[in-house]
Amino acid sequence: MPVTARAAAPEPAALDLTDPQTFLDVDQHAMWRRFRTESPVHWHPAGPDTPGFWVISRYEDAVAVYRDNKRFTSEKGTVLTTLLRGHDSAAGKMLAVTDGVRHREIRNLMLKSFSPRVLAPVVDGVHRHTRELLGAAVAADRVDFVTDVVDHIPMHTMGDLLDIPAADRPQLVEWNTRTLSRHSSDESEFESLMARNEILLYISQLAAERRANPGDDVLSTLATATIDGKPLSDDEIVLNSYSLILGGDESTRMSIIGGLIALAGNPEQWRRLKSGEVTSESATEEILRWTTPAMHFGRRALVDVPLGDQVIRAGDVVTLWNASANFDEDVFPDPYTFDVGRSPNKHVVFGHGPHFCLGAFLGRVHVNAMVEALRAMVADIALLGPPQRLYSNFIQGYSGLPVALGAEPAGEEVR
Ligand code: HEM
């Protein structure tokens, strides 16, 4: 994403947010600034085959909707594609698109596998694996930071947690990218759907094996868990494992990649990190805010709800733009400055309220592991070509980033 909001952007009414190309053509900071100041609760017109929808760009409004799962439902979809289609086939079964009692029951069950306490042993492994991959990257003259380094990190962790055979993981990363975004406009929506089906089929086979032969991995936990004495349905097992593979991988990778680009482009912030002037935790939070990989989520209104100077009508689709909320000048002073010491930094990268990201701790661990490894092992970062941006109105990030990472002189690793 370009780093200033000074560039001109078309007026909100002229923009088609259903078209991924819009996000490549327009300076996004400038675009969201216009939304926030001119039309913070904006009605996006219907397309030839899709209904109109609300575009919420201010932090406070987005948080208010995220928090309110009584008047806004997740069961009609939570991203533009499903919201505009009017349904999500996983509704009522997969955590992210389930409300009410069943949401709480499944969430409590899954949280047991994702609490910081349970994941403590995993943290060291993430740091070690990140350092190994970065070590190899530093030793090479030039690498693709996406395909040679970052693609191998979160899926490695999720693969271990779910006990997915190592040989199958690269294929899952590829399917994930195709499901959530596209490498280019040449790829069709049909290919995204096919990739989603491939992952689901893959997991159903694995789940059947685990039910017959459980281990101590998260997939086995889901496959053998009971709620009030009843096992989860096959769909619940498969769809929730799928959401871990999908949710755990793509967004995390995109934050790490965007973080490297931000550090390379802001030498003073890189210096502050290297010198220990700021903590790796604070740099991690700023990287998360700065990159905001999941640009939006959404809901459907169940009743009429006044918001700002508008009234959302029952049945309306409401989209919440984290990519804008995280740069709202009312909440983040000087929002277009990448400031690794920013505090407070209450971004909504992981959403807010009842559906707050189940993997937020794990996402943070991954970004933090890269920040610490870069600080310790890399003296300088050179971007060797323009990063290749993803074609998506949901995930912002990159599918290629050629870099040269200069090594810290031996014995001078910063810790
Ligand atoms: C929910 C973003 C990492 C699994 C969410 C939500 C956001 C989000 C914004 C809220 C969606 C909503 O309100 O509709 C991110 C980002 C990540 C990340 C930016 C990385 C930087 C992870 C990881 C996992 C994960 C590592 C897996 C362990 C989930 C699940 C939900 C969720 C299962 C649904 C929670 C619920 O509905 O109760 N994520 N996520 N995410 N995320 Fe993440």
CSV table of C-alpha atoms and ligand atoms in Angstrom, one decimal:
chain,number,residue,atom,x,y,z
A,1,MET,CA,0.0,0.0,0.0
A,2,PRO,CA,1.3,3.5,-0.8
A,3,VAL,CA,2.3,5.4,2.3
A,4,THR,CA,0.7,8.8,2.0
A,5,ALA,CA,-2.9,10.0,1.8
A,6,ARG,CA,-1.8,13.1,-0.1
A,7,ALA,CA,-2.4,11.6,-3.5
A,8,ALA,CA,-5.8,12.3,-5.1
A,9,ALA,CA,-8.4,9.6,-5.0
A,10,PRO,CA,-11.7,9.5,-6.8
A,11,GLU,CA,-14.8,10.4,-4.8
A,12,PRO,CA,-16.4,7.5,-2.8
A,13,ALA,CA,-19.4,7.3,-5.1
A,14,ALA,CA,-17.1,6.7,-8.1
A,15,LEU,CA,-15.4,3.6,-6.7
A,16,ASP,CA,-16.3,0.0,-7.2
A,17,LEU,CA,-15.2,-1.9,-4.1
A,18,THR,CA,-16.4,-5.2,-5.5
A,19,ASP,CA,-13.7,-5.1,-8.2
A,20,PRO,CA,-10.2,-6.2,-6.9
A,21,GLN,CA,-8.7,-4.0,-9.6
A,22,THR,CA,-9.8,-0.9,-7.7
A,23,PHE,CA,-7.4,-1.7,-4.9
A,24,LEU,CA,-4.5,-1.9,-7.4
A,25,ASP,CA,-5.4,1.3,-9.3
A,26,VAL,CA,-6.2,3.7,-6.4
A,27,ASP,CA,-4.0,5.0,-3.6
A,28,GLN,CA,-5.8,3.2,-0.8
A,29,HIS,CA,-4.9,5.6,2.0
A,30,ALA,CA,-6.2,8.6,0.0
A,31,MET,CA,-9.3,6.6,-0.9
A,32,TRP,CA,-10.2,5.7,2.7
A,33,ARG,CA,-9.5,9.2,3.9
A,34,ARG,CA,-12.1,10.4,1.5
A,35,PHE,CA,-14.6,7.8,2.7
A,36,ARG,CA,-13.9,8.7,6.4
A,37,THR,CA,-14.3,12.4,5.9
A,38,GLU,CA,-17.0,12.6,3.2
A,39,SER,CA,-19.1,9.5,3.6
A,40,PRO,CA,-18.2,7.4,6.7
A,41,VAL,CA,-21.4,5.3,6.5
A,42,HIS,CA,-21.5,5.0,2.8
A,43,TRP,CA,-24.1,3.3,0.6
A,44,HIS,CA,-22.3,1.4,-2.2
A,45,PRO,CA,-24.6,1.0,-5.2
A,46,ALA,CA,-25.8,-2.4,-6.4
A,47,GLY,CA,-24.0,-4.0,-9.4
A,48,PRO,CA,-25.7,-5.8,-12.3
A,49,ASP,CA,-26.0,-9.0,-10.3
A,50,THR,CA,-25.2,-7.9,-6.7
A,51,PRO,CA,-27.1,-5.9,-4.1
A,52,GLY,CA,-25.8,-2.6,-2.7
A,53,PHE,CA,-24.1,-2.6,0.6
A,54,TRP,CA,-22.8,-0.3,3.4
A,55,VAL,CA,-19.2,0.7,3.6
A,56,ILE,CA,-18.1,1.5,7.2
A,57,SER,CA,-14.7,3.3,7.3
A,58,ARG,CA,-14.4,4.9,10.7
A,59,TYR,CA,-12.8,3.0,13.6
A,60,GLU,CA,-15.6,3.7,16.1
A,61,ASP,CA,-18.4,2.6,13.8
A,62,ALA,CA,-16.5,-0.5,12.7
A,63,VAL,CA,-15.9,-1.5,16.4
A,64,ALA,CA,-19.6,-0.8,17.2
A,65,VAL,CA,-20.8,-3.2,14.5
A,66,TYR,CA,-18.1,-5.9,15.4
A,67,ARG,CA,-19.2,-5.8,19.0
A,68,ASP,CA,-23.0,-6.1,18.2
A,69,ASN,CA,-23.7,-9.7,17.4
A,70,LYS,CA,-27.4,-9.3,18.5
A,71,ARG,CA,-28.3,-6.8,15.7
A,72,PHE,CA,-25.8,-8.0,13.1
A,73,THR,CA,-25.3,-11.6,12.1
A,74,SER,CA,-22.3,-13.4,10.7
A,75,GLU,CA,-24.4,-16.3,9.4
A,76,LYS,CA,-25.1,-14.7,6.0
A,77,GLY,CA,-21.4,-14.5,5.3
A,78,THR,CA,-18.6,-12.3,6.5
A,79,VAL,CA,-16.7,-11.3,3.4
A,80,LEU,CA,-18.0,-9.4,0.4
A,81,THR,CA,-18.3,-12.5,-1.9
A,82,THR,CA,-20.5,-14.4,0.4
A,83,LEU,CA,-22.4,-11.4,1.8
A,84,LEU,CA,-23.4,-10.3,-1.7
A,85,ARG,CA,-24.3,-13.8,-2.7
A,86,GLY,CA,-26.6,-13.8,0.4
A,87,HIS,CA,-25.4,-16.9,2.1
A,88,ASP,CA,-22.4,-18.9,3.3
A,89,SER,CA,-22.7,-22.7,2.9
A,90,ALA,CA,-20.7,-23.1,6.2
A,91,ALA,CA,-23.2,-21.0,8.2
A,92,GLY,CA,-24.1,-22.4,11.6
A,93,LYS,CA,-21.2,-24.9,11.4
A,94,MET,CA,-17.9,-23.0,10.9
A,95,LEU,CA,-17.0,-20.7,13.8
A,96,ALA,CA,-16.6,-17.4,11.8
A,97,VAL,CA,-20.1,-17.8,10.3
A,98,THR,CA,-21.9,-19.0,13.3
A,99,ASP,CA,-23.7,-17.0,16.0
A,100,GLY,CA,-25.4,-17.6,19.3
A,101,VAL,CA,-25.0,-20.6,21.6
A,102,ARG,CA,-23.4,-22.8,19.0
A,103,HIS,CA,-20.7,-20.2,18.3
A,104,ARG,CA,-19.9,-20.0,22.0
A,105,GLU,CA,-19.7,-23.8,22.4
A,106,ILE,CA,-17.5,-24.3,19.4
A,107,ARG,CA,-15.3,-21.3,20.2
A,108,ASN,CA,-14.8,-22.5,23.8
A,109,LEU,CA,-13.8,-25.9,22.5
A,110,MET,CA,-11.3,-24.5,19.9
A,111,LEU,CA,-9.9,-21.9,22.3
A,112,LYS,CA,-8.6,-24.8,24.4
A,113,SER,CA,-6.1,-25.6,21.6
A,114,PHE,CA,-5.2,-21.9,20.9
A,115,SER,CA,-4.8,-20.3,24.3
A,116,PRO,CA,-1.3,-18.7,25.0
A,117,ARG,CA,-0.8,-21.3,27.8
A,118,VAL,CA,-1.4,-24.3,25.5
A,119,LEU,CA,0.6,-22.8,22.7
A,120,ALA,CA,3.6,-21.9,24.9
A,121,PRO,CA,5.7,-24.9,23.6
A,122,VAL,CA,4.9,-24.0,20.0
A,123,VAL,CA,6.4,-20.5,20.3
A,124,ASP,CA,10.0,-21.7,20.6
A,125,GLY,CA,9.4,-23.8,17.5
A,126,VAL,CA,8.2,-20.8,15.5
A,127,HIS,CA,11.2,-18.8,16.5
A,128,ARG,CA,13.6,-21.6,15.7
A,129,HIS,CA,12.1,-22.4,12.3
A,130,THR,CA,12.0,-18.7,11.3
A,131,ARG,CA,15.7,-18.3,12.2
A,132,GLU,CA,16.6,-21.3,10.1
A,133,LEU,CA,14.8,-20.0,7.1
A,134,LEU,CA,16.1,-16.5,7.5
A,135,GLY,CA,19.6,-17.9,8.0
A,136,ALA,CA,19.4,-19.7,4.6
A,137,ALA,CA,18.0,-16.5,3.0
A,138,VAL,CA,20.9,-14.4,4.4
A,139,ALA,CA,23.4,-16.9,3.1
A,140,ALA,CA,22.0,-16.6,-0.4
A,141,ASP,CA,22.8,-13.6,-2.6
A,142,ARG,CA,19.1,-13.1,-3.4
A,143,VAL,CA,15.9,-14.8,-2.5
A,144,ASP,CA,12.2,-14.4,-3.0
A,145,PHE,CA,11.1,-13.5,0.5
A,146,VAL,CA,7.6,-14.8,-0.2
A,147,THR,CA,8.2,-18.2,-1.8
A,148,ASP,CA,11.6,-19.0,-0.3
A,149,VAL,CA,11.0,-17.9,3.2
A,150,VAL,CA,7.5,-16.8,4.4
A,151,ASP,CA,5.4,-19.4,2.6
A,152,HIS,CA,7.1,-22.0,4.7
A,153,ILE,CA,6.4,-20.5,8.1
A,154,PRO,CA,2.8,-20.3,9.3
A,155,MET,CA,1.8,-23.5,7.4
A,156,HIS,CA,4.6,-25.3,9.1
A,157,THR,CA,3.1,-24.3,12.5
A,158,MET,CA,-0.5,-25.1,11.5
A,159,GLY,CA,0.7,-28.3,9.8
A,160,ASP,CA,2.4,-29.4,13.1
A,161,LEU,CA,-0.7,-28.4,15.2
A,162,LEU,CA,-3.0,-30.3,12.9
A,163,ASP,CA,-0.4,-33.0,12.1
A,164,ILE,CA,-0.6,-32.5,8.4
A,165,PRO,CA,2.1,-34.5,6.5
A,166,ALA,CA,5.0,-32.1,5.6
A,167,ALA,CA,4.9,-33.1,1.9
A,168,ASP,CA,1.3,-31.8,1.6
A,169,ARG,CA,1.9,-28.4,3.1
A,170,PRO,CA,3.2,-26.5,0.0
A,171,GLN,CA,0.1,-27.6,-1.9
A,172,LEU,CA,-2.1,-26.3,0.9
A,173,VAL,CA,-0.4,-22.9,0.8
A,174,GLU,CA,-1.0,-22.7,-2.9
A,175,TRP,CA,-4.7,-23.6,-2.5
A,176,ASN,CA,-5.0,-21.0,0.4
A,177,THR,CA,-3.8,-18.2,-1.8
A,178,ARG,CA,-6.1,-19.2,-4.6
A,179,THR,CA,-9.1,-19.5,-2.3
A,180,LEU,CA,-8.7,-16.1,-0.6
A,181,SER,CA,-7.1,-14.0,-3.4
A,182,ARG,CA,-5.7,-14.4,-6.8
A,183,HIS,CA,-2.2,-14.0,-8.2
A,184,SER,CA,-3.6,-11.9,-11.0
A,185,SER,CA,-6.8,-10.9,-12.8
A,186,ASP,CA,-6.3,-13.8,-15.2
A,187,GLU,CA,-7.4,-16.3,-12.6
A,188,SER,CA,-11.1,-16.9,-12.3
A,189,GLU,CA,-13.5,-17.1,-9.3
A,190,PHE,CA,-14.1,-20.6,-10.4
A,191,GLU,CA,-10.5,-21.5,-9.7
A,192,SER,CA,-10.9,-20.0,-6.2
A,193,LEU,CA,-13.9,-22.3,-5.6
A,194,MET,CA,-12.0,-25.3,-6.9
A,195,ALA,CA,-9.1,-24.6,-4.6
A,196,ARG,CA,-11.5,-24.3,-1.6
A,197,ASN,CA,-13.1,-27.7,-2.6
A,198,GLU,CA,-9.6,-29.3,-2.8
A,199,ILE,CA,-8.8,-28.2,0.7
A,200,LEU,CA,-12.1,-29.4,2.1
A,201,LEU,CA,-11.7,-32.8,0.4
A,202,TYR,CA,-8.2,-33.1,1.7
A,203,ILE,CA,-9.3,-32.3,5.2
A,204,SER,CA,-12.3,-34.7,5.1
A,205,GLN,CA,-10.0,-37.6,4.3
A,206,LEU,CA,-7.6,-36.6,7.1
A,207,ALA,CA,-10.5,-36.2,9.6
A,208,ALA,CA,-11.9,-39.6,8.8
A,209,GLU,CA,-8.4,-41.1,9.5
A,210,ARG,CA,-8.1,-39.2,12.8
A,211,ARG,CA,-11.5,-40.2,14.0
A,212,ALA,CA,-10.5,-43.9,13.5
A,213,ASN,CA,-7.0,-43.3,14.8
A,214,PRO,CA,-6.8,-40.2,17.0
A,215,GLY,CA,-3.5,-38.5,17.9
A,216,ASP,CA,-2.9,-35.5,20.2
A,217,ASP,CA,-3.2,-32.9,17.3
A,218,VAL,CA,-5.9,-30.3,16.9
A,219,LEU,CA,-7.7,-32.1,14.1
A,220,SER,CA,-8.0,-35.2,16.3
A,221,THR,CA,-9.3,-33.0,19.1
A,222,LEU,CA,-12.0,-31.7,16.9
A,223,ALA,CA,-12.8,-35.2,15.4
A,224,THR,CA,-13.2,-36.7,18.9
A,225,ALA,CA,-14.6,-33.8,20.9
A,226,THR,CA,-18.1,-33.8,22.4
A,227,ILE,CA,-20.3,-30.9,23.4
A,228,ASP,CA,-23.0,-32.0,26.0
A,229,GLY,CA,-22.1,-35.6,25.2
A,230,LYS,CA,-22.6,-35.2,21.5
A,231,PRO,CA,-19.7,-35.4,18.9
A,232,LEU,CA,-19.4,-32.5,16.4
A,233,SER,CA,-20.9,-33.2,13.0
A,234,ASP,CA,-18.7,-34.2,10.1
A,235,ASP,CA,-19.2,-30.7,8.6
A,236,GLU,CA,-18.3,-29.0,11.8
A,237,ILE,CA,-15.0,-30.9,12.1
A,238,VAL,CA,-14.0,-30.4,8.5
A,239,LEU,CA,-15.1,-26.7,8.2
A,240,ASN,CA,-13.5,-25.7,11.4
A,241,SER,CA,-10.2,-27.4,10.6
A,242,TYR,CA,-10.4,-25.7,7.2
A,243,SER,CA,-10.8,-22.3,8.8
A,244,LEU,CA,-7.7,-22.9,10.8
A,245,ILE,CA,-5.7,-23.8,7.8
A,246,LEU,CA,-7.0,-20.8,5.9
A,247,GLY,CA,-7.1,-18.3,8.7
A,248,GLY,CA,-3.8,-19.3,10.1
A,249,ASP,CA,-1.8,-19.1,7.0
A,250,GLU,CA,-2.6,-16.4,4.4
A,251,SER,CA,-3.1,-13.3,6.7
A,252,THR,CA,-0.1,-14.1,8.8
A,253,ARG,CA,2.2,-14.5,5.8
A,254,MET,CA,0.9,-11.2,4.4
A,255,SER,CA,1.7,-9.3,7.6
A,256,ILE,CA,5.3,-10.7,7.7
A,257,ILE,CA,5.9,-9.8,4.1
A,258,GLY,CA,4.4,-6.3,4.4
A,259,GLY,CA,6.5,-5.9,7.6
A,260,LEU,CA,9.8,-6.5,5.7
A,261,ILE,CA,8.8,-4.0,3.0
A,262,ALA,CA,7.9,-1.4,5.7
A,263,LEU,CA,11.2,-1.9,7.5
A,264,ALA,CA,13.1,-1.6,4.3
A,265,GLY,CA,11.3,1.6,3.3
A,266,ASN,CA,11.8,3.3,6.7
A,267,PRO,CA,15.5,3.2,7.6
A,268,GLU,CA,15.0,5.2,10.8
A,269,GLN,CA,12.4,2.7,12.1
A,270,TRP,CA,14.7,-0.2,11.1
A,271,ARG,CA,17.5,1.6,13.1
A,272,ARG,CA,15.2,2.0,16.2
A,273,LEU,CA,14.4,-1.7,16.1
A,274,LYS,CA,18.0,-2.8,15.6
A,275,SER,CA,19.3,-0.5,18.4
A,276,GLY,CA,16.8,-1.9,20.9
A,277,GLU,CA,15.2,1.5,21.3
A,278,VAL,CA,11.8,-0.1,20.8
A,279,THR,CA,10.7,-3.6,21.7
A,280,SER,CA,10.0,-6.3,19.2
A,281,GLU,CA,6.4,-6.5,20.6
A,282,SER,CA,5.7,-2.9,19.8
A,283,ALA,CA,7.2,-3.2,16.3
A,284,THR,CA,5.0,-6.3,15.8
A,285,GLU,CA,1.9,-4.4,16.6
A,286,GLU,CA,2.8,-1.6,14.2
A,287,ILE,CA,3.5,-4.1,11.5
A,288,LEU,CA,0.1,-5.6,12.0
A,289,ARG,CA,-1.6,-2.3,11.9
A,290,TRP,CA,0.4,-1.1,8.9
A,291,THR,CA,-0.2,-4.2,6.8
A,292,THR,CA,-3.8,-4.9,7.9
A,293,PRO,CA,-3.9,-8.1,5.7
A,294,ALA,CA,-7.6,-8.8,6.1
A,295,MET,CA,-8.9,-5.5,4.6
A,296,HIS,CA,-12.6,-6.0,5.5
A,297,PHE,CA,-15.1,-8.3,7.2
A,298,GLY,CA,-18.8,-7.8,7.2
A,299,ARG,CA,-22.2,-8.6,8.7
A,300,ARG,CA,-25.8,-8.5,7.7
A,301,ALA,CA,-28.2,-6.4,9.8
A,302,LEU,CA,-31.1,-8.3,11.5
A,303,VAL,CA,-33.0,-5.1,12.5
A,304,ASP,CA,-32.9,-1.4,11.6
A,305,VAL,CA,-29.8,0.2,13.3
A,306,PRO,CA,-29.0,3.9,13.2
A,307,LEU,CA,-25.3,4.4,12.5
A,308,GLY,CA,-23.7,7.9,12.1
A,309,ASP,CA,-26.2,9.9,10.1
A,310,GLN,CA,-27.7,6.9,8.3
A,311,VAL,CA,-30.1,4.1,9.2
A,312,ILE,CA,-28.9,0.6,8.3
A,313,ARG,CA,-32.1,-1.4,7.3
A,314,ALA,CA,-32.8,-4.9,8.4
A,315,GLY,CA,-31.4,-7.3,5.8
A,316,ASP,CA,-28.7,-4.8,4.6
A,317,VAL,CA,-25.1,-6.0,4.1
A,318,VAL,CA,-22.6,-4.0,6.1
A,319,THR,CA,-18.9,-4.1,5.4
A,320,LEU,CA,-16.3,-3.0,8.0
A,321,TRP,CA,-13.0,-1.8,6.5
A,322,ASN,CA,-10.2,-2.6,8.9
A,323,ALA,CA,-7.9,-1.2,6.2
A,324,SER,CA,-9.5,2.2,6.9
A,325,ALA,CA,-10.2,1.9,10.6
A,326,ASN,CA,-6.6,1.2,11.3
A,327,PHE,CA,-5.6,4.6,9.8
A,328,ASP,CA,-8.4,6.6,11.3
A,329,GLU,CA,-6.8,9.9,12.4
A,330,ASP,CA,-9.3,10.2,15.3
A,331,VAL,CA,-7.7,7.1,16.9
A,332,PHE,CA,-4.1,6.9,15.5
A,333,PRO,CA,-2.2,10.2,15.6
A,334,ASP,CA,-0.2,10.6,12.4
A,335,PRO,CA,-1.6,7.4,11.0
A,336,TYR,CA,0.5,7.3,7.8
A,337,THR,CA,3.7,7.2,9.7
A,338,PHE,CA,5.1,3.8,10.2
A,339,ASP,CA,6.2,4.1,13.9
A,340,VAL,CA,7.6,1.0,15.5
A,341,GLY,CA,7.2,2.6,18.9
A,342,ARG,CA,3.6,3.5,18.5
A,343,SER,CA,1.7,3.4,21.7
A,344,PRO,CA,-1.2,3.0,22.3
A,345,ASN,CA,-1.9,0.9,19.2
A,346,LYS,CA,-5.4,-0.5,19.5
A,347,HIS,CA,-5.8,-1.6,15.9
A,348,VAL,CA,-8.6,-3.9,14.7
A,349,VAL,CA,-6.4,-6.1,12.6
A,350,PHE,CA,-7.9,-9.2,14.4
A,351,GLY,CA,-11.4,-7.7,14.5
A,352,HIS,CA,-13.2,-7.0,17.8
A,353,GLY,CA,-15.8,-8.5,20.0
A,354,PRO,CA,-17.4,-12.0,20.0
A,355,HIS,CA,-15.7,-13.1,16.7
A,356,PHE,CA,-12.3,-11.6,17.7
A,357,CYS,CA,-9.6,-13.7,15.9
A,358,LEU,CA,-9.1,-17.1,17.5
A,359,GLY,CA,-5.5,-17.2,16.3
A,360,ALA,CA,-4.5,-13.6,17.3
A,361,PHE,CA,-1.9,-14.9,19.7
A,362,LEU,CA,-0.4,-17.2,17.1
A,363,GLY,CA,-0.5,-14.5,14.4
A,364,ARG,CA,1.4,-12.2,16.7
A,365,VAL,CA,3.9,-14.9,17.6
A,366,HIS,CA,4.7,-15.4,13.9
A,367,VAL,CA,5.2,-11.7,13.1
A,368,ASN,CA,7.2,-11.3,16.3
A,369,ALA,CA,9.5,-14.2,15.4
A,370,MET,CA,10.4,-12.6,12.1
A,371,VAL,CA,10.9,-9.2,13.7
A,372,GLU,CA,13.3,-10.7,16.2
A,373,ALA,CA,15.1,-12.9,13.7
A,374,LEU,CA,15.6,-9.8,11.4
A,375,ARG,CA,16.9,-7.8,14.2
A,376,ALA,CA,19.4,-10.4,15.3
A,377,MET,CA,20.5,-11.7,11.9
A,378,VAL,CA,20.1,-9.1,9.2
A,379,ALA,CA,22.2,-5.9,8.9
A,380,ASP,CA,20.5,-4.5,5.9
A,381,ILE,CA,17.5,-5.2,3.7
A,382,ALA,CA,17.6,-4.4,-0.1
A,383,LEU,CA,14.4,-4.8,-2.2
A,384,LEU,CA,15.5,-6.0,-5.6
A,385,GLY,CA,12.3,-5.4,-7.6
A,386,PRO,CA,8.8,-4.2,-7.2
A,387,PRO,CA,6.7,-6.5,-4.9
A,388,GLN,CA,4.0,-8.4,-6.8
A,389,ARG,CA,0.7,-7.5,-5.3
A,390,LEU,CA,-2.2,-9.9,-4.9
A,391,TYR,CA,-5.4,-9.3,-6.8
A,392,SER,CA,-8.1,-9.2,-4.1
A,393,ASN,CA,-10.6,-6.9,-2.3
A,394,PHE,CA,-10.2,-9.0,0.8
A,395,ILE,CA,-6.6,-9.9,1.4
A,396,GLN,CA,-3.9,-7.3,0.8
A,397,GLY,CA,-0.4,-8.6,0.3
A,398,TYR,CA,2.1,-9.9,-2.1
A,399,SER,CA,2.9,-13.0,-4.0
A,400,GLY,CA,6.5,-12.3,-4.8
A,401,LEU,CA,9.3,-10.1,-3.3
A,402,PRO,CA,12.9,-10.4,-4.5
A,403,VAL,CA,15.3,-9.3,-1.8
A,404,ALA,CA,18.9,-9.4,-0.7
A,405,LEU,CA,19.4,-9.6,3.1
A,406,GLY,CA,22.8,-8.6,4.3
A,407,ALA,CA,24.1,-10.6,7.2
A,408,GLU,CA,25.1,-9.2,10.6
A,409,PRO,CA,28.9,-9.7,10.8
A,410,ALA,CA,29.7,-13.0,12.7
A,411,GLY,CA,29.6,-12.6,16.4
A,412,GLU,CA,27.7,-9.3,16.2
A,413,GLU,CA,24.2,-10.6,16.2
A,414,VAL,CA,21.9,-8.2,17.9
A,415,ARG,CA,19.8,-10.0,20.6
B,1,HEM,C1,-11.3,-14.4,13.0
B,1,HEM,C2,-7.8,-11.7,11.1
B,1,HEM,C3,-4.5,-15.2,12.1
B,1,HEM,C4,-8.2,-18.2,12.9
B,1,HEM,C5,-10.6,-13.4,12.5
B,1,HEM,C6,-11.1,-12.0,12.4
B,1,HEM,C7,-10.1,-11.3,11.8
B,1,HEM,C8,-9.0,-12.1,11.7
B,1,HEM,C9,-10.2,-9.8,11.4
B,1,HEM,C10,-12.6,-11.6,12.7
B,1,HEM,C11,-13.6,-11.9,11.6
B,1,HEM,C12,-15.0,-11.4,11.9
B,1,HEM,O1,-15.2,-10.7,12.9
B,1,HEM,O2,-15.9,-11.8,11.1
B,1,HEM,C13,-6.6,-12.4,11.2
B,1,HEM,C14,-5.3,-11.9,10.9
B,1,HEM,C15,-4.3,-12.8,11.2
B,1,HEM,C16,-5.1,-14.0,11.7
B,1,HEM,C17,-5.0,-10.5,10.3
B,1,HEM,C18,-2.8,-12.8,11.1
B,1,HEM,C19,-2.1,-11.8,11.1
B,1,HEM,C20,-5.2,-16.3,12.5
B,1,HEM,C21,-4.6,-17.5,12.9
B,1,HEM,C22,-5.7,-18.4,13.0
B,1,HEM,C23,-6.9,-17.7,12.8
B,1,HEM,C24,-3.1,-17.8,13.0
B,1,HEM,C25,-5.6,-19.9,13.4
B,1,HEM,C26,-5.1,-20.4,14.4
B,1,HEM,C27,-9.3,-17.5,13.0
B,1,HEM,C28,-10.7,-18.0,13.3
B,1,HEM,C29,-11.6,-16.9,13.4
B,1,HEM,C30,-10.8,-15.7,13.1
B,1,HEM,C31,-11.0,-19.5,13.5
B,1,HEM,C32,-13.1,-16.9,13.7
B,1,HEM,C33,-13.3,-16.6,15.1
B,1,HEM,C34,-14.8,-16.5,15.5
B,1,HEM,O3,-15.6,-16.3,14.6
B,1,HEM,O4,-15.1,-16.6,16.7
B,1,HEM,N1,-9.3,-13.4,12.1
B,1,HEM,N2,-6.4,-13.7,11.7
B,1,HEM,N3,-6.6,-16.4,12.5
B,1,HEM,N4,-9.5,-16.1,12.8
B,1,HEM,FE1,-7.9,-14.9,12.4
